[in-house]
Short mmCIF file of C-alpha atoms and ligand atoms in Angstrom, two decimals:
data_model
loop_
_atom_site.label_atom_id
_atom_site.label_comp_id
_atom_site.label_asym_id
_atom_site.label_seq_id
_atom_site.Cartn_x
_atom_site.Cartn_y
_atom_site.Cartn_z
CA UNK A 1 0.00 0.00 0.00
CA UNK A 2 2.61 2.99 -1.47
CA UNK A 3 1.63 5.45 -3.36
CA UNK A 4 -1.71 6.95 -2.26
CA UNK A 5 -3.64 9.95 -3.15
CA UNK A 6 -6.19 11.40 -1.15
CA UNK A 7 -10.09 11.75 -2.64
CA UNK A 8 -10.58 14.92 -3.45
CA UNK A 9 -14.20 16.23 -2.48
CA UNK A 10 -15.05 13.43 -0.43
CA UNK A 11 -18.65 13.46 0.97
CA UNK A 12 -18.32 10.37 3.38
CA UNK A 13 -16.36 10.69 6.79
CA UNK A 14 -13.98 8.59 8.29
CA UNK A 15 -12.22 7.89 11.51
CA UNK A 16 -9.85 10.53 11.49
CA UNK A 17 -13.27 13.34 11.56
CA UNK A 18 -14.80 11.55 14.88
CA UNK A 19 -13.64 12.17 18.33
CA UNK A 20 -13.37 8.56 19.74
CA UNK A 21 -12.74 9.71 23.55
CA UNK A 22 -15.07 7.56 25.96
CA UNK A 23 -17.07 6.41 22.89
CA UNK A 24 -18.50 2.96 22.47
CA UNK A 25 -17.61 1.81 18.61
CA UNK A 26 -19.13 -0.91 16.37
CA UNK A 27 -16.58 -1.61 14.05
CA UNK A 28 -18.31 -3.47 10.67
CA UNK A 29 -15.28 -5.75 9.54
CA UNK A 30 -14.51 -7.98 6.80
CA UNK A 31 -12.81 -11.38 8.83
CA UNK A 32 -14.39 -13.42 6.07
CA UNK A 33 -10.75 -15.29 5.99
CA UNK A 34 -10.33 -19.06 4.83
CA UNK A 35 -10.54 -21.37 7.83
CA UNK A 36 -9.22 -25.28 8.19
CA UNK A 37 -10.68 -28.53 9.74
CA UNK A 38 -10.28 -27.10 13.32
CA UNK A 39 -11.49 -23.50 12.43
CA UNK A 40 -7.96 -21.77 12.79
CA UNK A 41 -7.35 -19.24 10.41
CA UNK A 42 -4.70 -20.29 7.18
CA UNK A 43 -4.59 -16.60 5.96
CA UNK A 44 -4.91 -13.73 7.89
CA UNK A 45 -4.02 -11.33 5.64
CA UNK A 46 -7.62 -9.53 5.72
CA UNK A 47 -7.60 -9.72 9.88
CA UNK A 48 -3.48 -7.60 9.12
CA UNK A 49 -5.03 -5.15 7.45
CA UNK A 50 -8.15 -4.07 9.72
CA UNK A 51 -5.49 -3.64 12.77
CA UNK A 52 -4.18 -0.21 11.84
CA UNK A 53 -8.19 0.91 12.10
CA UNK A 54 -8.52 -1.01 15.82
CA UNK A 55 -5.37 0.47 16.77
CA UNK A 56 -6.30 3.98 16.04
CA UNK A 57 -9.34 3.73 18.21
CA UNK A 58 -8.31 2.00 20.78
CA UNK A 59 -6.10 4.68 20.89
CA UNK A 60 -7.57 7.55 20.68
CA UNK A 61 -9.66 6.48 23.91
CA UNK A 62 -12.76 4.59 22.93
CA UNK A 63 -14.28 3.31 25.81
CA UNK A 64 -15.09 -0.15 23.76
CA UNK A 65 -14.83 -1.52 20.23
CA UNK A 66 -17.37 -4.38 19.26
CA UNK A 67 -16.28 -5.53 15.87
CA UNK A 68 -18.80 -7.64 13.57
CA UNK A 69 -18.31 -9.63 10.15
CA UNK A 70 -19.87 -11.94 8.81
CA UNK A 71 -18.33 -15.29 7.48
CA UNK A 72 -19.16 -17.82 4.60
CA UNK A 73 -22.82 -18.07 3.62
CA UNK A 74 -24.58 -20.14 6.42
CA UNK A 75 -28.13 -18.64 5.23
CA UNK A 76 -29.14 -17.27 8.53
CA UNK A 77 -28.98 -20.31 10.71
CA UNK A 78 -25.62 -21.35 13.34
CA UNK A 79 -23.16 -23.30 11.17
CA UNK A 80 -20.40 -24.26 13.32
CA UNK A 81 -17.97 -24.12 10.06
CA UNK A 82 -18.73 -20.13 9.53
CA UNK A 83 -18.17 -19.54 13.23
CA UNK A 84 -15.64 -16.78 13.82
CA UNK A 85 -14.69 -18.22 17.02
CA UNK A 86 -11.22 -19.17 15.31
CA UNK A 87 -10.74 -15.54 14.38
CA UNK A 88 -11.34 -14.61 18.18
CA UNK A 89 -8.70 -16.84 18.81
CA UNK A 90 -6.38 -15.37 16.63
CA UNK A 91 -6.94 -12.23 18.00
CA UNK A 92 -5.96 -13.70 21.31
CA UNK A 93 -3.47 -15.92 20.75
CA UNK A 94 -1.32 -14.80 17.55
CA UNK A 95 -1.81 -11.21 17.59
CA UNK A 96 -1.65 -10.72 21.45
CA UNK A 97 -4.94 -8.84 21.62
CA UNK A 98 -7.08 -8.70 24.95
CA UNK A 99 -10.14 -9.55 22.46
CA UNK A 100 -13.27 -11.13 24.00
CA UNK A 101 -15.46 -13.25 22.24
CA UNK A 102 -19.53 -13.15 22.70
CA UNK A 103 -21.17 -16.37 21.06
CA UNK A 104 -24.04 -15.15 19.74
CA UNK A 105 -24.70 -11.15 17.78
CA UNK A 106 -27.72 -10.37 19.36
CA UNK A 107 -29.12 -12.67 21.79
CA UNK A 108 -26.39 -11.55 24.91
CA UNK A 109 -25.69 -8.74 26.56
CA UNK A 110 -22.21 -7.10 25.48
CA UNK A 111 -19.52 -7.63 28.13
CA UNK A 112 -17.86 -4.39 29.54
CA UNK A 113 -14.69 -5.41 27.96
CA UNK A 114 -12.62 -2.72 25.76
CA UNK A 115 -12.20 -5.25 22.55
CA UNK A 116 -14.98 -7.53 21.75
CA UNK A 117 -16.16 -9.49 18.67
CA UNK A 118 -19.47 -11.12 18.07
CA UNK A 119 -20.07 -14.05 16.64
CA UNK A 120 -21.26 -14.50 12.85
CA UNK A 121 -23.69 -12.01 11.46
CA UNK A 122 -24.78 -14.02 8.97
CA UNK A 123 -25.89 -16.68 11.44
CA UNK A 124 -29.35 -14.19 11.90
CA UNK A 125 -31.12 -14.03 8.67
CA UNK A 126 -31.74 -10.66 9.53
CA UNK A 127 -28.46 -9.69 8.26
CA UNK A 128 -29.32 -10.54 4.58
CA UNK A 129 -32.94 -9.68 4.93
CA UNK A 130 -31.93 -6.08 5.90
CA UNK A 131 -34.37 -6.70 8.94
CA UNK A 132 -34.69 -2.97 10.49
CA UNK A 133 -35.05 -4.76 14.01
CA UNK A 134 -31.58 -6.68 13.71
CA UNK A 135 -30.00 -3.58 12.44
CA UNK A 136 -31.35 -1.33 15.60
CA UNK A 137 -30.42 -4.28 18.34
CA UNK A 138 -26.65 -4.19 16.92
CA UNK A 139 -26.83 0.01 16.77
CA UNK A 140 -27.99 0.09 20.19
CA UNK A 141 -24.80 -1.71 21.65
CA UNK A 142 -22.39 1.66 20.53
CA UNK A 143 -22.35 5.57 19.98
CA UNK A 144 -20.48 5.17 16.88
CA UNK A 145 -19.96 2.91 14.01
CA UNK A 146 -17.57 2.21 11.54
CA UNK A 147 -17.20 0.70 8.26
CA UNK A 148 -13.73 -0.80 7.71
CA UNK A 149 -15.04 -4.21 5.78
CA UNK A 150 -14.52 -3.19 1.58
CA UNK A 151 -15.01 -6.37 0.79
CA UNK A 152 -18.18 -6.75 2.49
CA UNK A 153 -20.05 -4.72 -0.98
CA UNK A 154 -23.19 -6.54 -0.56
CA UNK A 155 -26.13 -4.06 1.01
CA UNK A 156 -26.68 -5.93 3.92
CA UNK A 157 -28.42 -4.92 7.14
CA UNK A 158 -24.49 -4.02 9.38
CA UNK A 159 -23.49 -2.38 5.92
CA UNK A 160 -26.46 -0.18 4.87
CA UNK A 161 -28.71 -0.05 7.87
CA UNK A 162 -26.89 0.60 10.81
CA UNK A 163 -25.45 3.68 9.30
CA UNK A 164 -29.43 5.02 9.38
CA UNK A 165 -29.39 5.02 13.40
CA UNK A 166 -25.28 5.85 14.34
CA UNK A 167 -22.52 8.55 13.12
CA UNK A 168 -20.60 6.47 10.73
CA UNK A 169 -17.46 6.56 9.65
CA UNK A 170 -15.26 4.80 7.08
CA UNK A 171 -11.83 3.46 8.05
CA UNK A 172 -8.86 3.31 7.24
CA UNK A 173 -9.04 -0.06 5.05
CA UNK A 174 -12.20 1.35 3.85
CA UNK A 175 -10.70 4.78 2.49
CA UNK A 176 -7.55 3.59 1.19
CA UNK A 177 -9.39 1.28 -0.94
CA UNK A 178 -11.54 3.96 -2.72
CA UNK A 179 -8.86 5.99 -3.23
CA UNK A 180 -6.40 3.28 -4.94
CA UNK A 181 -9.33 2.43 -6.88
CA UNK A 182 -10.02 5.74 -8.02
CA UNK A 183 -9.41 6.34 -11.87
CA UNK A 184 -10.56 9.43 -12.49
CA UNK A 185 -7.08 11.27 -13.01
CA UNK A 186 -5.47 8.12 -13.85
CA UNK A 187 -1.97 8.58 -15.64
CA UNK A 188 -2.16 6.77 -19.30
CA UNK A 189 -1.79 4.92 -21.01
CA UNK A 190 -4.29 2.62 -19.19
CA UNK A 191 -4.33 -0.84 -19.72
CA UNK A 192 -6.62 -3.67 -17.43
CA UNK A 193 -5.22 -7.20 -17.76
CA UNK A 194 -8.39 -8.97 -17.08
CA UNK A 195 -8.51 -13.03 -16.36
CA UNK A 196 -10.24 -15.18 -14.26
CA UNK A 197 -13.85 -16.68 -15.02
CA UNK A 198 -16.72 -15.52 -13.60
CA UNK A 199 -18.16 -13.94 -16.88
CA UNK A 200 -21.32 -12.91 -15.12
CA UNK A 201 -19.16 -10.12 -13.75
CA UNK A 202 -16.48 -9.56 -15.62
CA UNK A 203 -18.10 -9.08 -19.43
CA UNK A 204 -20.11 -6.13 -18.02
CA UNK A 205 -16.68 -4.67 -16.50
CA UNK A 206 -15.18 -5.06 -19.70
CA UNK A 207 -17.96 -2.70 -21.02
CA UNK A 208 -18.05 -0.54 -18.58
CA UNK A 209 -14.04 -0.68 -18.83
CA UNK A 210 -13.76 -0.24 -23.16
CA UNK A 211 -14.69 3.27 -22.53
CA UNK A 212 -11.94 4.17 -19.70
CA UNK A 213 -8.78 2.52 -20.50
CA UNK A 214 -6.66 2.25 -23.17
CA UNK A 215 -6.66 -1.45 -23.56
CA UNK A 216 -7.94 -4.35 -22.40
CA UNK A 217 -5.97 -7.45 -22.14
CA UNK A 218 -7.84 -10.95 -22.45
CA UNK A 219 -7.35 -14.10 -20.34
CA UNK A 220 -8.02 -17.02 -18.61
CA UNK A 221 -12.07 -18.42 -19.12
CA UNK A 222 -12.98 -15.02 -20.56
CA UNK A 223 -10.83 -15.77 -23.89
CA UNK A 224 -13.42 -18.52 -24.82
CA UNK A 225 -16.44 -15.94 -25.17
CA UNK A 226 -14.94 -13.68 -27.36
CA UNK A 227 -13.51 -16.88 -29.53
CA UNK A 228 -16.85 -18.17 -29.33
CA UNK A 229 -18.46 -14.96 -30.34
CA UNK A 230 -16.30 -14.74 -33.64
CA UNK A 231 -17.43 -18.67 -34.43
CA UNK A 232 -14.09 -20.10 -33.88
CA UNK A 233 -13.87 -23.91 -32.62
CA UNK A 234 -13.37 -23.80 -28.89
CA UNK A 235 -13.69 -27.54 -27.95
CA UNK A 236 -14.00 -28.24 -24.89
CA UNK A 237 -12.76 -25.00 -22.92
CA UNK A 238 -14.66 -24.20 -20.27
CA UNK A 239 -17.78 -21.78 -21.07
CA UNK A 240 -21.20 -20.84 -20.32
CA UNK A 241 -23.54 -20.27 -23.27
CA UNK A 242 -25.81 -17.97 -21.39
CA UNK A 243 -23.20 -14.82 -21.82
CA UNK A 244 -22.00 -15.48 -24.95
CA UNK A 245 -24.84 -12.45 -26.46
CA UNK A 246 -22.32 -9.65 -23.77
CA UNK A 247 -19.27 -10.99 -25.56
CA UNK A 248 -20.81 -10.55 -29.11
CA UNK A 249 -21.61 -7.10 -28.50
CA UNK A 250 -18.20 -6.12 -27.01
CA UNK A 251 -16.35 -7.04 -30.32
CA UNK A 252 -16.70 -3.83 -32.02
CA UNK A 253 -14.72 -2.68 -29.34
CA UNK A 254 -11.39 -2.10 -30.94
CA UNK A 255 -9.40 -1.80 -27.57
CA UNK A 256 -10.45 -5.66 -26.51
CA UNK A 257 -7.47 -7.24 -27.30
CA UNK A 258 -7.40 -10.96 -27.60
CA UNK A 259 -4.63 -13.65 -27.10
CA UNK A 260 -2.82 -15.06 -30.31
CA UNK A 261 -1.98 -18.38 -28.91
CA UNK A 262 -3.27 -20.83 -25.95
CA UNK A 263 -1.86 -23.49 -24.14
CA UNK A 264 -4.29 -26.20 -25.18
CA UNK A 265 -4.89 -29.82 -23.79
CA UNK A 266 -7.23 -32.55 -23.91
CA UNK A 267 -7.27 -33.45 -20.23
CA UNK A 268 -7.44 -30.32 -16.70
CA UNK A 269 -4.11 -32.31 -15.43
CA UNK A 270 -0.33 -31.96 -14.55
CA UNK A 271 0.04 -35.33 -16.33
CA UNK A 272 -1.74 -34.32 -19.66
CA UNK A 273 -0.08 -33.78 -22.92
CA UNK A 274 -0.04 -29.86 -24.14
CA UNK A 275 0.43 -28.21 -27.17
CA UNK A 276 0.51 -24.44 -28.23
CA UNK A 277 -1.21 -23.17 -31.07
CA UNK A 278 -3.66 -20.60 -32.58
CA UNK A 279 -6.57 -19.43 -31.42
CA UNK A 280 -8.56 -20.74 -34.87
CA UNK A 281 -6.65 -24.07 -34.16
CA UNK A 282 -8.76 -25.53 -30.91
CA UNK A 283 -9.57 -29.19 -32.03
CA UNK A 284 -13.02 -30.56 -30.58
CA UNK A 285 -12.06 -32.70 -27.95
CA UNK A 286 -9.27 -30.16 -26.74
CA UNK A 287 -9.29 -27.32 -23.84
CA UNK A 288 -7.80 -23.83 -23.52
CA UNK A 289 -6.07 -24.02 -20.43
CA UNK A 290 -3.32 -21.19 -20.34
CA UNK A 291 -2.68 -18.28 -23.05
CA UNK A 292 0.29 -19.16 -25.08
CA UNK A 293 4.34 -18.06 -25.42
CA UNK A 294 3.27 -15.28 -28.08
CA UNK A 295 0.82 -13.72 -26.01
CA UNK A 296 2.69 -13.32 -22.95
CA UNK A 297 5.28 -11.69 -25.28
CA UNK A 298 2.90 -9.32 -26.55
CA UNK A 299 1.21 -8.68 -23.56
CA UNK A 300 4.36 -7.99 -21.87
CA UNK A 301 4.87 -4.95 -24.22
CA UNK A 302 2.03 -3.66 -23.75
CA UNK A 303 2.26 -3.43 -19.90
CA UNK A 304 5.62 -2.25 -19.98
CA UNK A 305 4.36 1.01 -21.77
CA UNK A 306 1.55 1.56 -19.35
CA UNK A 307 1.50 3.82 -17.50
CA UNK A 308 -1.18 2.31 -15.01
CA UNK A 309 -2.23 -1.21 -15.01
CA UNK A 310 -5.14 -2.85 -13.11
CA UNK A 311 -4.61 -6.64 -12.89
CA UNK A 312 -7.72 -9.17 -11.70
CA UNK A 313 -7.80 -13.16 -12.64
CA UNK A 314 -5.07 -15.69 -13.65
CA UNK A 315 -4.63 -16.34 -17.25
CA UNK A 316 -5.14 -19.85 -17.25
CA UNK A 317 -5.97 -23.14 -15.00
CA UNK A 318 -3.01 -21.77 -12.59
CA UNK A 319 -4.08 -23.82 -9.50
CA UNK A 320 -2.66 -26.77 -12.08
CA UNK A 321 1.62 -26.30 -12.04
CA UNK A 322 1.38 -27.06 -16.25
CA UNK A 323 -0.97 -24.22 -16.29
CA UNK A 324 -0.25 -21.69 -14.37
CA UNK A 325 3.41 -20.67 -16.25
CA UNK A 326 1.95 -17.78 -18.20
CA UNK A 327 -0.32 -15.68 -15.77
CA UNK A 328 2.98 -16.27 -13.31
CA UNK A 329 5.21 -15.12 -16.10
CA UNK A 330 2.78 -11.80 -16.82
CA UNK A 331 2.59 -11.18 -13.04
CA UNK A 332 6.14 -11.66 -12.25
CA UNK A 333 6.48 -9.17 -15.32
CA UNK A 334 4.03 -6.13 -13.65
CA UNK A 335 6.33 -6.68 -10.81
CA UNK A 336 9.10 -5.34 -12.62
CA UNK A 337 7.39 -2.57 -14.75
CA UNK A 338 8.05 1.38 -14.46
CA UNK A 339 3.76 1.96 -14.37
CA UNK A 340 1.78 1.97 -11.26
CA UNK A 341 0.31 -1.89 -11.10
CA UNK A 342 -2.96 -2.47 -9.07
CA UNK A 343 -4.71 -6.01 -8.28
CA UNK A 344 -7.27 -7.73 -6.36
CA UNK A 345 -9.03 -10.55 -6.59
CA UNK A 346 -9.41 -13.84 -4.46
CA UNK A 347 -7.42 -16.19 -7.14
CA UNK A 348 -5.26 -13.29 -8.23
CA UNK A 349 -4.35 -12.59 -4.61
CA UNK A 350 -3.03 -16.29 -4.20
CA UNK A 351 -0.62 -15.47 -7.04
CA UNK A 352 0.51 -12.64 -5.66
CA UNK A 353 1.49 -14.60 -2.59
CA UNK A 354 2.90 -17.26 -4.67
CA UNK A 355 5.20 -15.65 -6.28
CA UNK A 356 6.29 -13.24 -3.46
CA UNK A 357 5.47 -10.54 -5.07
CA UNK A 358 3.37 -8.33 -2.74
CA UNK A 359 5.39 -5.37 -2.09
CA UNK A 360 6.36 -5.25 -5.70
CA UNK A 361 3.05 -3.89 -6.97
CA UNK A 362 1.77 -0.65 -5.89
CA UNK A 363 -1.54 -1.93 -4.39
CA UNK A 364 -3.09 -5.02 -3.69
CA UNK A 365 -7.01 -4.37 -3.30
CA UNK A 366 -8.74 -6.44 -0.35
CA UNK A 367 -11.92 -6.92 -2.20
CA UNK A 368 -12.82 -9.64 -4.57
CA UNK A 369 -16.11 -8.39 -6.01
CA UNK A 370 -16.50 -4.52 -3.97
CA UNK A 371 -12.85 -4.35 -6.12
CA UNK A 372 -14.27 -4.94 -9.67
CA UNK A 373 -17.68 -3.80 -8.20
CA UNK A 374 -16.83 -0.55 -7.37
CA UNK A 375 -14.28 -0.08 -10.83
CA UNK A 376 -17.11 -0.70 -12.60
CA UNK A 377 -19.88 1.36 -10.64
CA UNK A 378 -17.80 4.04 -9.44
CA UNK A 379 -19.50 3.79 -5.97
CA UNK A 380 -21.12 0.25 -3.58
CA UNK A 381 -24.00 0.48 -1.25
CA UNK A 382 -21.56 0.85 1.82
CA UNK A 383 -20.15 4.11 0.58
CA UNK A 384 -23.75 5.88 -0.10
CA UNK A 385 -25.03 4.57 2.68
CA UNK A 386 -21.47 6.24 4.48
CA UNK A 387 -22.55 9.68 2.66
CA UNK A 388 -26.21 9.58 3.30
CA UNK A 389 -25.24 9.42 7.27
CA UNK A 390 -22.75 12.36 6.62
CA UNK A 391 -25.47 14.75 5.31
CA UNK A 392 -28.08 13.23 7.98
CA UNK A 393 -25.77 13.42 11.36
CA UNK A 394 -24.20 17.09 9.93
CA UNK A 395 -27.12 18.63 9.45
P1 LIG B 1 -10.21 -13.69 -9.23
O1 LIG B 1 -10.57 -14.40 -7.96
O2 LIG B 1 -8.76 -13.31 -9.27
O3 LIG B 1 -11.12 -12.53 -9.52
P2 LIG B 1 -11.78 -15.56 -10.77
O4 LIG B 1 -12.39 -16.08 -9.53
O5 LIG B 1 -12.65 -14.80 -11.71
O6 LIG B 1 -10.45 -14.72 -10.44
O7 LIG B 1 -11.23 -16.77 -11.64
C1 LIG B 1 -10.27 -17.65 -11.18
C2 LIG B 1 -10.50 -19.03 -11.73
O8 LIG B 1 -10.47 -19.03 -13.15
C3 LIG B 1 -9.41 -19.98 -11.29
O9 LIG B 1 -10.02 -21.03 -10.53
C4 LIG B 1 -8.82 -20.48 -12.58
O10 LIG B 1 -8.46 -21.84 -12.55
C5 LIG B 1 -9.92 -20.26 -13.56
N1 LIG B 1 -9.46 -20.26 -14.94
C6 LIG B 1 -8.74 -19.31 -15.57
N2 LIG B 1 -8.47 -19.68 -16.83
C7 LIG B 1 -9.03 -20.89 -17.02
C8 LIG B 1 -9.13 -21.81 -18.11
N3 LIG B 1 -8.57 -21.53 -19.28
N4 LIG B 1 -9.83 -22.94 -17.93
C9 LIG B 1 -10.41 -23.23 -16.74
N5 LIG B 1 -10.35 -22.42 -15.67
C10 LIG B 1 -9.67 -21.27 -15.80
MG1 LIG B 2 -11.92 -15.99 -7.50
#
């Protein structure tokens, strides 16, 4: 997190415009972080980078700070596999915090304890449901709340609703966020690298996307549309019919730039037999599984001109060692080039870590979706609902 620039204008207010002296805070947090068989926490990169936001308050002489997330999607009902009870731990044990854990969000009364953290959110349906009740209960534990959970872009009842009954505040996480992701004065040229599958997101971002940057780089599942869409022979590369229409219309685009060549292969495996060839030379019972040698060449000179590069989604099958060589040859390249490189993305973060390659990019976004969510919309419920309290409580 380097290079920073503060939003200009901004209409939302954040930690550093609250007095936090003898305040009760409810801290909204994203601690939605991959859990094993015991429920310890494997990553806790996302837990890392909410502590500068505790610290501050604690600091500046809250009298308590009840922090909430939700975890996994356990559809309103207890689910001991979503419990954050291994984050608490964490908390407690790795990261030497005085944290106290209650078991359930609403049903206890809050300890008088200076660091708490309540159990799932999502175990209440009222959390999805935006149930004003739920909302109120968890408003009526603090004087204050804050948002520091980005990735948490969905409009749910601790994201949109408490901010109706509290002063809110964004934090630290929060900010930093929208301003890395902010493209409005962005240096060009301007060029997304854009991977990954999930076309139900990601075609509409490359719409949204043809009209702001410069150029648009092609990979991983998303190549298939587009091949699709021009009637080449795809085989069997994996593809969803129903989005083949947003592909279509995104050809005129001129800036859409496609790969030459693909890493191609009958079988998903390490032990399969690969070949490289054109993208008008898939055979039938054959699978695009990596872009090929001639596209990471000309890919490579395109980034190196940029001037700013946003980065989301492997190129190929990379959690397979045979195909992951070219979206780790493309990101070890942004880690090397003169323009200011951004990323995010679940599977895109993993690289990142792979490779070591963390500090070598200028920012690595938090979110998965609020990241390409908020590129594309320019704004996510959390950071209206952030303004709406501004002009409400200001008044
Ligand atoms: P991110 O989390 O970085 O936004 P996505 O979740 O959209 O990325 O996509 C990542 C997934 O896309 C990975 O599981 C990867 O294996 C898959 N993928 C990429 N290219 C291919 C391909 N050619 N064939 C099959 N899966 C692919
Ligand atoms: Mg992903």
């Amino acid at each position: 997190m380097k290079k920073r620039s503060r939003t200009k204008n901004k209409k939302y207010r954040t930690v550093k415009d609250v007095d936090f002296k003898g305040k009760r805070v409810l801290m909204r947090v994203d601690v939605n972080v991959p859990l094993d068989r015991k429920g310890n926490v494997r990553d806790h990169q996302r837990i890392v980078q909410i502590l500068p936001t505790i610290n501050y308050i604690l600091y500046k002489g809250a009298k308590q700070l009840i922090l909430v997330s939700h975890h996994g999607r356990p559809h309103g009902t207890y689910d001991r596999r979503q419990s954050l009870q291994g984050v608490w731990r964490h908390f407690r044990d790795e990261l030497a915090y005085d944290c106290h854990f209650v078991p359930d969000c609403i049903s206890y009364s809050i300890p008088k304890k200076k660091l708490v953290l309540l159990e799932n959110l999502r175990f209440h349906p009222g959390e999805e449901q935006n149930n004003q009740r739920f909302a109120k209960k968890l408003a009526s534990y603090a004087d204050i709340y804050v948002n520091d959970a980005f990735g948490s872009y969905q409009g749910h009842a601790s994201i949109v609703d408490i901010p109706k009954y509290r002063p809110s505040f964004a934090g630290f996480l929060f900010q930093n966020e929208l301003d890395a992701l902010n493209f409005k004065n962005v240096k060009k040229p301007f060029v997304f690298l854009l991977g990954g599958d999930k076309a139900s997101t990601k075609l509409p971002l490359i719409k949204k996307l043809s009209k702001k940057a410069d150029k648009i780089l092609v990979g991983g599942v998303l190549i298939f549309y587009f091949l699709k869409a021009m009637g080449y022979e795809i085989g069997r590369s994996k593809f969803n019919p129903e989005y083949v229409h947003l592909a279509k219309k995104l050809l005129k685009q001129k800036n859409i730039i496609l790969p030459v060549d693909l890493v191609l292969a009958k079988k998903p495996s390490q032990g399969a037999k690969t070949r490289v060839a054109g993208i008008k030379d898939i055979k039938l019972d054959e699978m695009g599984l990596d872009i090929g040698p001639k596209t990471v060449k000309k890919y490579k000179g395109i980034l190196s001109k940029a001037k700013t590069v946003v980065w989301n989604g492997p190129m190929g099958l990379y959690e397979v060692e045979k195909f992951a060589k070219n979206t780790d040859a493309l990101a070890n390249h942004l880690a090397t080039i003169k323009g200011k490189v951004i990323s995010g993305g679940g599977d895109s973060i993993t690289v990142i870590n792979k490779l070591g390659i963390y500090n070598d990019l200028d920012y690595v976004s938090t979110g998965g979706g609020a990241t390409l969510k908020y590129i594309e919309k320019g704004t996510l419920p959390a950071l209206e609902a952030l303004k709406e309290n501004a002009k409400r409580f200001t008044k």
